[in-house]
Coordinates of N, CA and C in Angstrom, one line a residue:
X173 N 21.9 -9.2 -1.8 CA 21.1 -8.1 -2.2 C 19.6 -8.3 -1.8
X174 N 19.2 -9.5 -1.3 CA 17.8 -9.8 -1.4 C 17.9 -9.3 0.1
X175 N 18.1 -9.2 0.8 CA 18.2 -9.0 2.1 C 18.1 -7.9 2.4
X176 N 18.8 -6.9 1.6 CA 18.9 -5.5 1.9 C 17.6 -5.2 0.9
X177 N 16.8 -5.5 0.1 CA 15.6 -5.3 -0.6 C 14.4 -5.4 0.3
X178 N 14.3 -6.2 0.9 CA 13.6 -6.7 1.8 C 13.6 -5.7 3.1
X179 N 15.0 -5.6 3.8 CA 15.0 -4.0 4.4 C 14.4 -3.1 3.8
X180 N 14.5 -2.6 2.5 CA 14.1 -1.5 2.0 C 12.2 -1.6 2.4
X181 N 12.1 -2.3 1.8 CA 10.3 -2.5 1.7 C 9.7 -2.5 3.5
X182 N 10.4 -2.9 4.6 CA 10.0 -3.3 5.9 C 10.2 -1.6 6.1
X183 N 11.3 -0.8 5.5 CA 11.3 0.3 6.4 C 10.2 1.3 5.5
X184 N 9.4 1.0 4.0 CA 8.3 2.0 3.6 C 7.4 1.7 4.9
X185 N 7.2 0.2 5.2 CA 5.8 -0.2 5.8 C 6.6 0.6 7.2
X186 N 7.5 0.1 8.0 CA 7.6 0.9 9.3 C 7.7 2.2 9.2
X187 N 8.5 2.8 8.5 CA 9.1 4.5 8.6 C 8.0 5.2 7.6
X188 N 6.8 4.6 6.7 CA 6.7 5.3 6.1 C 5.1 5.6 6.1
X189 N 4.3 4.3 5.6 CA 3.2 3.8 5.9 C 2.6 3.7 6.9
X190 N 3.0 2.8 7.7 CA 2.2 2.8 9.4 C 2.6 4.0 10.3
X191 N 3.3 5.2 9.9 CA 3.5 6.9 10.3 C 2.7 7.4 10.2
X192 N 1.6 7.0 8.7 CA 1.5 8.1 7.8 C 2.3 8.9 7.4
X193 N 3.4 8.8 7.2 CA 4.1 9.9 6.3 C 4.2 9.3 5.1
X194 N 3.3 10.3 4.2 CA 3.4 10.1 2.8 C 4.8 10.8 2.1
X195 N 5.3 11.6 2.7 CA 6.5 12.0 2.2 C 7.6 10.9 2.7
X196 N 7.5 10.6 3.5 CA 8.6 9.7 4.3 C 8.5 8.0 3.7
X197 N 7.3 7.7 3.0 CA 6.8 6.5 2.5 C 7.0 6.6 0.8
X198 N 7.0 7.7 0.2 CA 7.2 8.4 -1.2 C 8.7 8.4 -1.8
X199 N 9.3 8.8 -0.4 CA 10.7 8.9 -0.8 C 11.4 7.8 -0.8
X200 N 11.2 6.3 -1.2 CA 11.9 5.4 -0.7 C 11.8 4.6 -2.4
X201 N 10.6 5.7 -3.0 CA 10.4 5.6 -4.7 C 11.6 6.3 -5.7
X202 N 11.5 5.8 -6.8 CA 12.2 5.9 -7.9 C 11.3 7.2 -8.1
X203 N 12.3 7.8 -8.9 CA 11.5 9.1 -9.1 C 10.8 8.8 -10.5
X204 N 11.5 7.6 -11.3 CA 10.3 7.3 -12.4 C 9.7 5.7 -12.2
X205 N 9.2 6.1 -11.0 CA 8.4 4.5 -10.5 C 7.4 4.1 -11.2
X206 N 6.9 3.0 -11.3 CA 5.8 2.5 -12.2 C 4.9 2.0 -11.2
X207 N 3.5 2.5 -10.7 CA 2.7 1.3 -9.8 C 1.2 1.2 -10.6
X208 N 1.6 -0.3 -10.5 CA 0.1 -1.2 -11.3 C 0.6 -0.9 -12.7
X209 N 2.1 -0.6 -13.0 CA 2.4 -0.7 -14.2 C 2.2 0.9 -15.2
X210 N 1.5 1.9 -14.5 CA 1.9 3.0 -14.8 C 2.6 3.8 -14.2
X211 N 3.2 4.4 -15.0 CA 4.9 5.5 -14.4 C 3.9 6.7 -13.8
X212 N 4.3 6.8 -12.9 CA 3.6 7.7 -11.5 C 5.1 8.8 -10.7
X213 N 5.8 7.9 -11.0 CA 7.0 8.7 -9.8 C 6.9 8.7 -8.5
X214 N 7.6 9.5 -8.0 CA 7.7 9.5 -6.8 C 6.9 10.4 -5.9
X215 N 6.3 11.0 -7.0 CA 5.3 12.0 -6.1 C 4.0 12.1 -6.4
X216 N 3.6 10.9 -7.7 CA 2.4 10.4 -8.3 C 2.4 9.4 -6.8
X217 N 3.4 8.5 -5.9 CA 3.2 7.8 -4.6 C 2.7 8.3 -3.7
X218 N 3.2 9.6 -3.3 CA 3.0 10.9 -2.4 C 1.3 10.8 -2.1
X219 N 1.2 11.4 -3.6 CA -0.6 11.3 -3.5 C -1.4 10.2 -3.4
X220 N -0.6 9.0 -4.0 CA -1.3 7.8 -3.6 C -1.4 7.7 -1.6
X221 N -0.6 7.7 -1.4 CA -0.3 7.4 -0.1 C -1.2 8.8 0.6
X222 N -1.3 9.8 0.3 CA -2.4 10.4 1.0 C -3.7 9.7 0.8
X223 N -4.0 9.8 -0.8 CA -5.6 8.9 -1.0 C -6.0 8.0 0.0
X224 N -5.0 6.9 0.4 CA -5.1 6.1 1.5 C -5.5 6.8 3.0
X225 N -4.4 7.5 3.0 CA -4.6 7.7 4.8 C -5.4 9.0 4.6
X226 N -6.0 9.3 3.6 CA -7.6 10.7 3.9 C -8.8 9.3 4.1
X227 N -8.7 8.0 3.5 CA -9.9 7.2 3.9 C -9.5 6.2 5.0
X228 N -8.2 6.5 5.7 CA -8.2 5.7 7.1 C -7.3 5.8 7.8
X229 N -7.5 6.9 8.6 CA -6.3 7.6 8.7 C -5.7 7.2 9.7
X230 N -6.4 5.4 10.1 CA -5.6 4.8 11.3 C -4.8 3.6 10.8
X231 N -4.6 3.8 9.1 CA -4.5 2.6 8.1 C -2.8 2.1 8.6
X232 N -3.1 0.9 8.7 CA -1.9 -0.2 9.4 C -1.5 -1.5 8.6
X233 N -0.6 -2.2 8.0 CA 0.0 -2.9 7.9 C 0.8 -4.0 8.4
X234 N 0.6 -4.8 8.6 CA 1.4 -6.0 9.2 C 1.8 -6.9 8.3
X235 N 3.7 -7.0 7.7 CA 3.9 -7.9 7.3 C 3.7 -9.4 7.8
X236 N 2.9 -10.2 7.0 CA 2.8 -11.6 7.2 C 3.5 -12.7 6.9
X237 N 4.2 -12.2 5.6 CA 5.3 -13.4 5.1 C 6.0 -12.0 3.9
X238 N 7.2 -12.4 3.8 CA 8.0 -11.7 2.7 C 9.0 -12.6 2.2
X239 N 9.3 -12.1 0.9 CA 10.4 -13.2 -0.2 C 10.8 -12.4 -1.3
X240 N 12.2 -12.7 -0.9 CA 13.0 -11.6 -1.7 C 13.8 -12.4 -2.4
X241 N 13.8 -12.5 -4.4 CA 14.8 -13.3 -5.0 C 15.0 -12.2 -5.8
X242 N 16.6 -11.9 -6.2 CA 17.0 -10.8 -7.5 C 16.2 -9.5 -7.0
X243 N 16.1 -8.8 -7.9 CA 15.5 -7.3 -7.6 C 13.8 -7.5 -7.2
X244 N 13.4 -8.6 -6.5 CA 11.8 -8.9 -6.3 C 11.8 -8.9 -5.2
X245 N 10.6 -8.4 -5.0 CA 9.9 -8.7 -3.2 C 8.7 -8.7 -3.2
X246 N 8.2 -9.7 -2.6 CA 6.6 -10.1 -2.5 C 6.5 -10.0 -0.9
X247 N 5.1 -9.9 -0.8 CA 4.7 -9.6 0.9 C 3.1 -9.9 0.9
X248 N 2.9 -11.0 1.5 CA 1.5 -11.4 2.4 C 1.5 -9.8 3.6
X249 N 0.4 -9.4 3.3 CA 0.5 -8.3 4.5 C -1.3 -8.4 4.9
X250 N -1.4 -7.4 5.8 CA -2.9 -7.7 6.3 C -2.8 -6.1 6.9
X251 N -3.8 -5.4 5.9 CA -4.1 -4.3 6.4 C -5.4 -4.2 6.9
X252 N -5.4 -3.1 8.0 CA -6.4 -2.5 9.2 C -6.4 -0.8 9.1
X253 N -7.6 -0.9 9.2 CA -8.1 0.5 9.6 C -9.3 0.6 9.6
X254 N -10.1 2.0 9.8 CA -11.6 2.6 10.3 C -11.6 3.7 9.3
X255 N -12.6 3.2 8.5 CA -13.1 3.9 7.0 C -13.7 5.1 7.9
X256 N -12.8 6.2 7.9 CA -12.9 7.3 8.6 C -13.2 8.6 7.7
X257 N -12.6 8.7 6.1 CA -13.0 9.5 5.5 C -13.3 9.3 4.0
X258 N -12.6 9.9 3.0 CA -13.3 9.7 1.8 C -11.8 10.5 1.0
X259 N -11.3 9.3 0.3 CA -10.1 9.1 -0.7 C -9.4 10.8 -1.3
X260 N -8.9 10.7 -1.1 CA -8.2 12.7 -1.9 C -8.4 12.2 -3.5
X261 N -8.0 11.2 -4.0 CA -8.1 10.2 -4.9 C -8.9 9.8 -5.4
X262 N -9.4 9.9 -6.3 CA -10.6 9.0 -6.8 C -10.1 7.7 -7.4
X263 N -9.4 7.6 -7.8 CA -8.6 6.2 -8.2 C -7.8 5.0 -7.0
X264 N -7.7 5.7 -5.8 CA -7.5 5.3 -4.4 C -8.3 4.0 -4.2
X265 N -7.7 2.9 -4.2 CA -8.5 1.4 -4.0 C -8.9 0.7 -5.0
X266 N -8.3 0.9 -6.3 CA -8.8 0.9 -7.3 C -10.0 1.7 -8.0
X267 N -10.6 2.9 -6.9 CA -11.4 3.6 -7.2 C -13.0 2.9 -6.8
X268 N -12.9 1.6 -5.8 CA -13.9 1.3 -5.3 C -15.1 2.1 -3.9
X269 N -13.5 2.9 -3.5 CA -14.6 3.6 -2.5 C -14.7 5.4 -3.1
X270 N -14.8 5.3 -3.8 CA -15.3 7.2 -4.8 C -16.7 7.1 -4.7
X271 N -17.3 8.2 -3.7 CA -18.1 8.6 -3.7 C -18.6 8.3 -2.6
X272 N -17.7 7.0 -1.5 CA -18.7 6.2 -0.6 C -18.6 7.3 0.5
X273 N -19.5 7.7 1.9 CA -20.0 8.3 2.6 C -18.3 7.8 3.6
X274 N -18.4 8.3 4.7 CA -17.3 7.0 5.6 C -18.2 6.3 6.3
X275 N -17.8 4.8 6.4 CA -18.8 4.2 7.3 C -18.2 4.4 8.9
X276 N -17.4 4.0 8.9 CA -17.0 4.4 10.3 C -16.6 3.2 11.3
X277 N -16.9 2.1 9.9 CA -16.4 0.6 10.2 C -14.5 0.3 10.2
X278 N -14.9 -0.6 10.7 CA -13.0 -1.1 10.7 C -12.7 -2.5 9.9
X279 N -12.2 -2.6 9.1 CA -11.6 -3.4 8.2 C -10.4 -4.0 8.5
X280 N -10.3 -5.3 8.1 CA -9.3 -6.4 8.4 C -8.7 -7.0 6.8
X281 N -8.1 -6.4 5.9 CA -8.4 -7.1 4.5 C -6.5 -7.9 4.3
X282 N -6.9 -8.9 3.9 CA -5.5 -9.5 3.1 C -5.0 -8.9 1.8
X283 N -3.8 -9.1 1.5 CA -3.1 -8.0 0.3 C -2.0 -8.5 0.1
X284 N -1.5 -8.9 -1.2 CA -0.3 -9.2 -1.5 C 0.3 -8.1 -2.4
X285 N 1.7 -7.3 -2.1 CA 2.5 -6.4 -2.8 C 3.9 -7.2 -3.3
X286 N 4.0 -6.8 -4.7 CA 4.9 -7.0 -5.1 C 5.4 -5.6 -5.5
X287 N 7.1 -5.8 -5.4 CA 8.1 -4.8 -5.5 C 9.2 -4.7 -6.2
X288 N 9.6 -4.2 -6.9 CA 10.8 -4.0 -7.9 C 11.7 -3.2 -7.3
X289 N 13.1 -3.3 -6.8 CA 13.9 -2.8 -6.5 C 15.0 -2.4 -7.3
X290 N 15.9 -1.2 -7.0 CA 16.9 -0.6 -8.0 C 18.0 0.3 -7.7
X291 N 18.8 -0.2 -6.8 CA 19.9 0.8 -6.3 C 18.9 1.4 -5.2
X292 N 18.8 1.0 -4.6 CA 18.3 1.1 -3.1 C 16.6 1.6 -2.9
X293 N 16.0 1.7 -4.2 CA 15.0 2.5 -4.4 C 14.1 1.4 -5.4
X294 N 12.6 1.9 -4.4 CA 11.6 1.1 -5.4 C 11.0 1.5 -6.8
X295 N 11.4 0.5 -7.7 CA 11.0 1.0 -9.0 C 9.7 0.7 -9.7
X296 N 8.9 -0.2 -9.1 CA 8.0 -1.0 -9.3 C 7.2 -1.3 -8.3
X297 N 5.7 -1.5 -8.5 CA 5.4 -2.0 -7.4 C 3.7 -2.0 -8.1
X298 N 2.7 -3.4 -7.3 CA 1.7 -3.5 -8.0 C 1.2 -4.3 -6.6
X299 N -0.3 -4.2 -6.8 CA -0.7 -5.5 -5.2 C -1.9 -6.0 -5.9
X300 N -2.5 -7.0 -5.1 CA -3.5 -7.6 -5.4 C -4.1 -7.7 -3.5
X301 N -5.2 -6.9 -3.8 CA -6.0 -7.3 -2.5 C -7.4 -7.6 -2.5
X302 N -7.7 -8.2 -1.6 CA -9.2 -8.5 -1.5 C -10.2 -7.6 -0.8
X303 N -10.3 -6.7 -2.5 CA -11.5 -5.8 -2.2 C -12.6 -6.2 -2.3
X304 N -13.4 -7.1 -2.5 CA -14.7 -7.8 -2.6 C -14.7 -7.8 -0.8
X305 N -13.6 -8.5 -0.2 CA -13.6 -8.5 1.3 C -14.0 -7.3 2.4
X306 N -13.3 -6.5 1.8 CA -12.8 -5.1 2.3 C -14.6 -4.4 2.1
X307 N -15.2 -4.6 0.8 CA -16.5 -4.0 0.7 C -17.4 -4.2 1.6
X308 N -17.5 -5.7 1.4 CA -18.3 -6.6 3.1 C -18.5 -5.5 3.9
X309 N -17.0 -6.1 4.4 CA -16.6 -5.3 5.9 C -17.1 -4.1 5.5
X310 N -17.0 -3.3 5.0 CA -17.6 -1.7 5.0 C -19.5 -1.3 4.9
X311 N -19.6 -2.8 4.3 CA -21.6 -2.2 4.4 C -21.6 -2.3 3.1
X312 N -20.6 -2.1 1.9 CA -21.0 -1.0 0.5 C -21.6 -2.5 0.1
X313 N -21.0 -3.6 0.0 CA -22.4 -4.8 -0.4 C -22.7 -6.1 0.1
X314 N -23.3 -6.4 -0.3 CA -23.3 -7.8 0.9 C -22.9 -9.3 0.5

């Protein structure tokens, strides 16, 4: 089952994420999904996943490392993109870039997601990234 969980999560990042399709990246959610531990659904993802690609809309993913035990999946990933616009979201990044101008810089940041899986669908999901990094890179502080 770990195996096929681990499929599940490679085809959000391939088929869903690095598309940009927030519908195609949305739908691979529980319809009562929890991310960062609040129930959002599957279409509270939708808008997440736009927030993202309205501030980078060349935003890319590369799994680094992945581990799948029981219904868990963790992933070293390293996202890229060019702060090209300004979040649909105000809570998009934690809400670190609301209000920022676009710089027009390109970012390199590390990210770990963790994933809860559930009859073929993600039910969970939370990350920890390095936004202190990510700010650097953008100018917002030094």
């Amino acid at each position: 089952m770990s195996e096929e969980n681990k499929a599940l999560i490679r085809r959000l990042y391939d088929e869903g994420i690095n598309r940009h399709d927030a519908p195609a990246a949305a739908a691979l959610y529980a319809v009562d999904t929890k991310n960062h531990g609040r129930t959002v659904g599957r279409e509270g993802m939708q808008k997440v996943f736009h927030g993202l690609f309205s501030a980078f809309p060349d935003f890319n993913f590369r799994i680094d490392e992945a581990t799948a035990e029981a219904d868990r999946v963790v992933c070293k990933v390293t996202m890229t993109g060019t702060h090209l616009g300004v979040p649909s979201m105000s809570t998009a990044f934690g809400g670190i870039l609301a209000g920022v101008a676009p710089t027009g810089r390109k970012v390199e940041v590390l990210q770990f997601h963790s994933f809860r899986v559930r009859g073929g669908e993600i039910i969970e999901h939370a990350a920890v990234r390095d936004d202190l990094g990510m700010m650097k890179q953008l100018g917002i502080i030094r």
